[in-house]
Tab-separated table of C-alpha atoms in Angstrom:
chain	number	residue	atom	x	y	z
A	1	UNK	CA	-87.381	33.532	40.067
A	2	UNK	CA	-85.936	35.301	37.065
A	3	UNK	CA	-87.288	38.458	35.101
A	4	UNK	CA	-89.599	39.960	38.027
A	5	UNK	CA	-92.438	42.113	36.959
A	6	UNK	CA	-92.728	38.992	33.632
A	7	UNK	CA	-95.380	37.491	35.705
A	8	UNK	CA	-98.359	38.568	37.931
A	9	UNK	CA	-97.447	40.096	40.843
A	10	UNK	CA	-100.192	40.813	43.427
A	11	UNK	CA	-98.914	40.734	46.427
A	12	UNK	CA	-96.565	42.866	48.279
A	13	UNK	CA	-95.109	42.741	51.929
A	14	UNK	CA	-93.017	46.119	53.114
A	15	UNK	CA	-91.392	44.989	56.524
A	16	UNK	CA	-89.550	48.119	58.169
A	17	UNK	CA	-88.050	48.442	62.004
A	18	UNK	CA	-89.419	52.321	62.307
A	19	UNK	CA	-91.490	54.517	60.018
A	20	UNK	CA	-89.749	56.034	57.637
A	21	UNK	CA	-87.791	52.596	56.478
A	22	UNK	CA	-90.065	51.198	53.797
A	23	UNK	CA	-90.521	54.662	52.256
A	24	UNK	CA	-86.326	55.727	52.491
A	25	UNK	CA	-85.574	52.456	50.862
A	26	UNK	CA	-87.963	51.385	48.578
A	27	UNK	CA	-90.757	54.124	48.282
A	28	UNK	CA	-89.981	54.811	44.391
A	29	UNK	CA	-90.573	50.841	43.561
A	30	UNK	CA	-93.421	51.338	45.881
A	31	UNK	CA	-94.592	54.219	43.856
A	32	UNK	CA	-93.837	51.961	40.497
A	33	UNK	CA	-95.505	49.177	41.584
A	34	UNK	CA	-98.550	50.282	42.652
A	35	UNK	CA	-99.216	53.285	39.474
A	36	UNK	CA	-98.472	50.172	37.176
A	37	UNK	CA	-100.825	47.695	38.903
A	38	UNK	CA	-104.048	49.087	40.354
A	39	UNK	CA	-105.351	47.417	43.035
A	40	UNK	CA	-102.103	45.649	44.498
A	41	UNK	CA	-102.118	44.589	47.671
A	42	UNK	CA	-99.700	45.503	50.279
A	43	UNK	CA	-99.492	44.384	53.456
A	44	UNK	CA	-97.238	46.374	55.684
A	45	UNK	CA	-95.644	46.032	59.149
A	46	UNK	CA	-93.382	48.201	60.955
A	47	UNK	CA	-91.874	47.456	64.511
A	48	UNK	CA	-92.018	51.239	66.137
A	49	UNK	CA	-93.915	53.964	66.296
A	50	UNK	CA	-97.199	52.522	66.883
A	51	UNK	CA	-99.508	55.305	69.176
A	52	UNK	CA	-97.346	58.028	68.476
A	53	UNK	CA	-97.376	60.995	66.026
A	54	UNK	CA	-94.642	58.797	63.795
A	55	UNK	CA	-97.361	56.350	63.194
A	56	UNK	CA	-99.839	58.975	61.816
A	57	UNK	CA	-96.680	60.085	59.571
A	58	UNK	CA	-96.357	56.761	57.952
A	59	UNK	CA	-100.051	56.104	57.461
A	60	UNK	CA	-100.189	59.298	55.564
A	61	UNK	CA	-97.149	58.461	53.692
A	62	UNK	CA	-97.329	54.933	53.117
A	63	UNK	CA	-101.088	56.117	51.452
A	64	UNK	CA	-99.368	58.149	49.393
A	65	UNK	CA	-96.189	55.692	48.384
A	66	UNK	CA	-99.123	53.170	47.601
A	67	UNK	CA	-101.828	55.305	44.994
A	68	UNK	CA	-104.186	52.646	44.507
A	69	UNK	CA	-103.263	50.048	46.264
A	70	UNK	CA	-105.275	47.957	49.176
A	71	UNK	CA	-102.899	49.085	51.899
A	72	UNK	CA	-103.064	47.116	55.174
A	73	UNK	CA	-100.502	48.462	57.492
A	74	UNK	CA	-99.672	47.829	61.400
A	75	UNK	CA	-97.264	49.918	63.157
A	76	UNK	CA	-95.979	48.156	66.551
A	77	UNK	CA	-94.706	49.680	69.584
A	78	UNK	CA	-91.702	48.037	70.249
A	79	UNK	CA	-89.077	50.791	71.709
A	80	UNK	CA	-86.647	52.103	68.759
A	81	UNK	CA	-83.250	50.874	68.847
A	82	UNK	CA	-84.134	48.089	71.313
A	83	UNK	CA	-85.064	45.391	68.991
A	84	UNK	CA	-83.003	42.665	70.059
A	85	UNK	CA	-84.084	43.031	73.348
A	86	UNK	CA	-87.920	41.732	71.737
A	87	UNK	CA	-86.796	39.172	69.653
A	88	UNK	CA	-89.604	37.256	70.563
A	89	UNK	CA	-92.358	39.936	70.127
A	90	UNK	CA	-90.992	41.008	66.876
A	91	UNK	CA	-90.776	37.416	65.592
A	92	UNK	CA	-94.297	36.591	66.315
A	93	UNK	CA	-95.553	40.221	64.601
A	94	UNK	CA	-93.426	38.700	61.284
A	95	UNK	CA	-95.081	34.983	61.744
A	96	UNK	CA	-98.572	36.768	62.519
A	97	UNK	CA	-98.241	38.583	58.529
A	98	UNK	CA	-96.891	35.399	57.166
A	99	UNK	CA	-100.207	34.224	58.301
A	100	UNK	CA	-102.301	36.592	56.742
A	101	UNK	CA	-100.613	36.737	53.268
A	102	UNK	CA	-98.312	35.173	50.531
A	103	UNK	CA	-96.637	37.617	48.771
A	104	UNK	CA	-94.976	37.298	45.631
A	105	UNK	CA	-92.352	39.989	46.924
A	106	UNK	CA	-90.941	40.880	50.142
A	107	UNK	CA	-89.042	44.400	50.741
A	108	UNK	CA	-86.917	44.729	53.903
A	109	UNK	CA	-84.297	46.048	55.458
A	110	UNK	CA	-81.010	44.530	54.142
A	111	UNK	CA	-79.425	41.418	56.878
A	112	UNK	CA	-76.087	43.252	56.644
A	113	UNK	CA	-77.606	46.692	57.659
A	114	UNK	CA	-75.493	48.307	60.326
A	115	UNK	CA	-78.412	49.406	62.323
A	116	UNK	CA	-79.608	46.453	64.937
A	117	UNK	CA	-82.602	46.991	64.302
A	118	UNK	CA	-82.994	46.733	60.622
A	119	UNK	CA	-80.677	43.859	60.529
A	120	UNK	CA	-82.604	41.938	63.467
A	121	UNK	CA	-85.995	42.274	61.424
A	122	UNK	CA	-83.583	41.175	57.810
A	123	UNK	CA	-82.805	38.435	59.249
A	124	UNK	CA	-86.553	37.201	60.718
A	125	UNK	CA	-87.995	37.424	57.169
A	126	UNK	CA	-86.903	34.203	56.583
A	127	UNK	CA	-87.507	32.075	59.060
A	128	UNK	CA	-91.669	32.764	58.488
A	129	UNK	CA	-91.313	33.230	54.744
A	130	UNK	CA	-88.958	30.932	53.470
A	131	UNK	CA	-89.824	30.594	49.669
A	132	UNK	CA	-90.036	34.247	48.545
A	133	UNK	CA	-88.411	36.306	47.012
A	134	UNK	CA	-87.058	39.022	49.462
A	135	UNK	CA	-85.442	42.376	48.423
A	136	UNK	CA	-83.173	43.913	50.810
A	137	UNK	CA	-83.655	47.687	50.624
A	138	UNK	CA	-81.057	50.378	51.854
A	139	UNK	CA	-80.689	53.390	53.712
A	140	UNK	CA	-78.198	55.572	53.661
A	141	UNK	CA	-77.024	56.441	57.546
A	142	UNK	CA	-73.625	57.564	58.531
A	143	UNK	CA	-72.151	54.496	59.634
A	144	UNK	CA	-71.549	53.839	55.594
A	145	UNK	CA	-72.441	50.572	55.659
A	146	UNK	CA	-73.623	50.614	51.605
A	147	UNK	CA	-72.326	47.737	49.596
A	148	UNK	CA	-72.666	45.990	46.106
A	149	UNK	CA	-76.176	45.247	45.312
A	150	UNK	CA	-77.285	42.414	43.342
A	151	UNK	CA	-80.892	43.748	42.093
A	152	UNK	CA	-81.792	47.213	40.302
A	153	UNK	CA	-85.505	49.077	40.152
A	154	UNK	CA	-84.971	51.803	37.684
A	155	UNK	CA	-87.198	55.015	38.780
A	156	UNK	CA	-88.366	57.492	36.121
A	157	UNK	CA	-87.338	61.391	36.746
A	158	UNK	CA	-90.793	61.969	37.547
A	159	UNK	CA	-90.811	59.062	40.171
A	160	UNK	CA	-87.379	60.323	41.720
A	161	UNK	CA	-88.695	63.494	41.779
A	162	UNK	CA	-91.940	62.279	43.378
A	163	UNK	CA	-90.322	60.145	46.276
A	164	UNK	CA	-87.968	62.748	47.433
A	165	UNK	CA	-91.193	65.024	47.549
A	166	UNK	CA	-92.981	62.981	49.620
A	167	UNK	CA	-90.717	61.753	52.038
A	168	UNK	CA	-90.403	65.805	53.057
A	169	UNK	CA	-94.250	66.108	52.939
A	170	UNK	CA	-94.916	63.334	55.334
A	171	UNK	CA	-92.113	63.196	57.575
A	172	UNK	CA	-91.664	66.487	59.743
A	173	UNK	CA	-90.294	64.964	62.741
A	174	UNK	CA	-87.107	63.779	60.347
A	175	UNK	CA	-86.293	66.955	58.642
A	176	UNK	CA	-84.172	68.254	61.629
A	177	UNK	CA	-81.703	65.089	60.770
A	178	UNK	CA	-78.783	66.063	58.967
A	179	UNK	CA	-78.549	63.108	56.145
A	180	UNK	CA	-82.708	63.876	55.534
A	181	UNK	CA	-82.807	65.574	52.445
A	182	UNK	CA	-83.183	66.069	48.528
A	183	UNK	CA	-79.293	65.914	47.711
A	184	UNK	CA	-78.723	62.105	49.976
A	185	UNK	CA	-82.162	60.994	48.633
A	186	UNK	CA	-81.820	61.729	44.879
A	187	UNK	CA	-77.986	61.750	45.315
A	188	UNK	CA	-77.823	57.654	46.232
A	189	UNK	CA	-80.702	57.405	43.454
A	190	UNK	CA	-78.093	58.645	41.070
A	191	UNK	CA	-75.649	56.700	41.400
A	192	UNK	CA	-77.338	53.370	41.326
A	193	UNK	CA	-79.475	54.820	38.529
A	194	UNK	CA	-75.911	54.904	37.278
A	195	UNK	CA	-74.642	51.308	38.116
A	196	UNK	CA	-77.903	50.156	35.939
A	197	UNK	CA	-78.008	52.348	33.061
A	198	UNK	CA	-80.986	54.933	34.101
A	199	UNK	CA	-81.499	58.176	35.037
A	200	UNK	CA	-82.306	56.961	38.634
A	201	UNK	CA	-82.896	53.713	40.690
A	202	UNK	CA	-83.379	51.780	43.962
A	203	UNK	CA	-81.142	49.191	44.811
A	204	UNK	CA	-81.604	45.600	46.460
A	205	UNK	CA	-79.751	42.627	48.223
A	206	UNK	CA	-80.934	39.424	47.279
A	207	UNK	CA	-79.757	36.683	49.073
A	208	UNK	CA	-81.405	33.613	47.330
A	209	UNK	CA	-82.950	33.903	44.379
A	210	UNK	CA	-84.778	30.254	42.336
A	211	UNK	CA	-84.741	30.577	38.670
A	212	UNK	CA	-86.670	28.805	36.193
A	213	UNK	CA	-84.732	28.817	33.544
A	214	UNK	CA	-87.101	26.112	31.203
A	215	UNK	CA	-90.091	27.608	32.402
């Protein structure tokens, strides 16, 4: 696939292991997305939280990150940090959403993501959707596992601005961390805005990509 965003795009997945994840790594081309095509739908699944006050943050959130939008989202229960232990459960939760859509873009967690979590659920996608196109998101943690991207979403001020806003609206239980806040959020935006000639941006892995070139 070449030139995303050329053709019709109406269907989103947003895979994350916890809440938080989809929004930290790809809420501004959430934000985009959604303000530039009304009525999108996104389906949504995240591994954690599910029946706790963390899953009432990200339905507020992921509400907001998706104006617009026909939002289906399931938050799991699967114990944080443990997700290798539930390879099975977690497997059948991606195969279940394969199931019930066929997007024309995938965002998750990036396979080479330090955190076992993330990179256990990076490297399901595939095995249930195995002809999309799948954007690996990042989050900034302090093991410092960022690397070269391959695929840019430029983010207007205004979009930066609104992203970093929200993320502090709906996600109390997070601002006690010490990497949660306006300077790493807008700070990483920055410099990838940087590495792709904008003000701002999100950044991707992309780990197969089809073109059609004669198309």
């Amino acid at each position: 696939m070449i030139g995303l965003g050329a053709g019709p795009l109406e269907r989103i997945v947003a895979v994350g292991a916890h809440c938080d994840d989809i929004a930290i790594g790809a809420g501004g081309t959430l934000l985009t997305l959604c303000l530039a095509r009304p009525g999108v739908r996104v389906d949504a699944l995240v591994l954690s939280g599910g029946g706790t006050d963390r899953e009432q943050e990200e339905r507020a959130a992921l509400a907001a990150f998706c104006p617009g939008a026909d939002l289906r989202l399931t938050v799991l229960k699967l114990p944080d940090g443990r997700m290798p232990a539930y390879w099975e459960e977690a497997k059948a939760a991606v195969e279940e959403l394969r199931g019930q859509t066929d997007p024309d873009l995938i965002l998750a967690p990036r396979t080479d993501d330090a955190h076992q979590d993330h990179r256990g659920l990076a490297r399901l996608i595939p095995t249930a959707f195995r002809d999309h196109l799948v954007l690996g998101y990042e989050i900034v943690k302090w093991d410092g596992d960022l690397g070269r991207p391959a695929a840019y979403q430029p983010l207007s001020p205004e979009i930066a601005e609104q992203k970093v806003r929200l993320l502090q609206e709906h996600y109390p239980s997070q601002r006690h961390r010490p990497w949660y806040d306006r300077e790493a959020f807008l700070g990483l935006a920055r410099i990838r805005g940087i590495e792709c000639h904008a003000r701002y941006a999100e950044a991707f892995a992309a780990t197969k990509l089809t073109l059609h070139l004669g198309g």
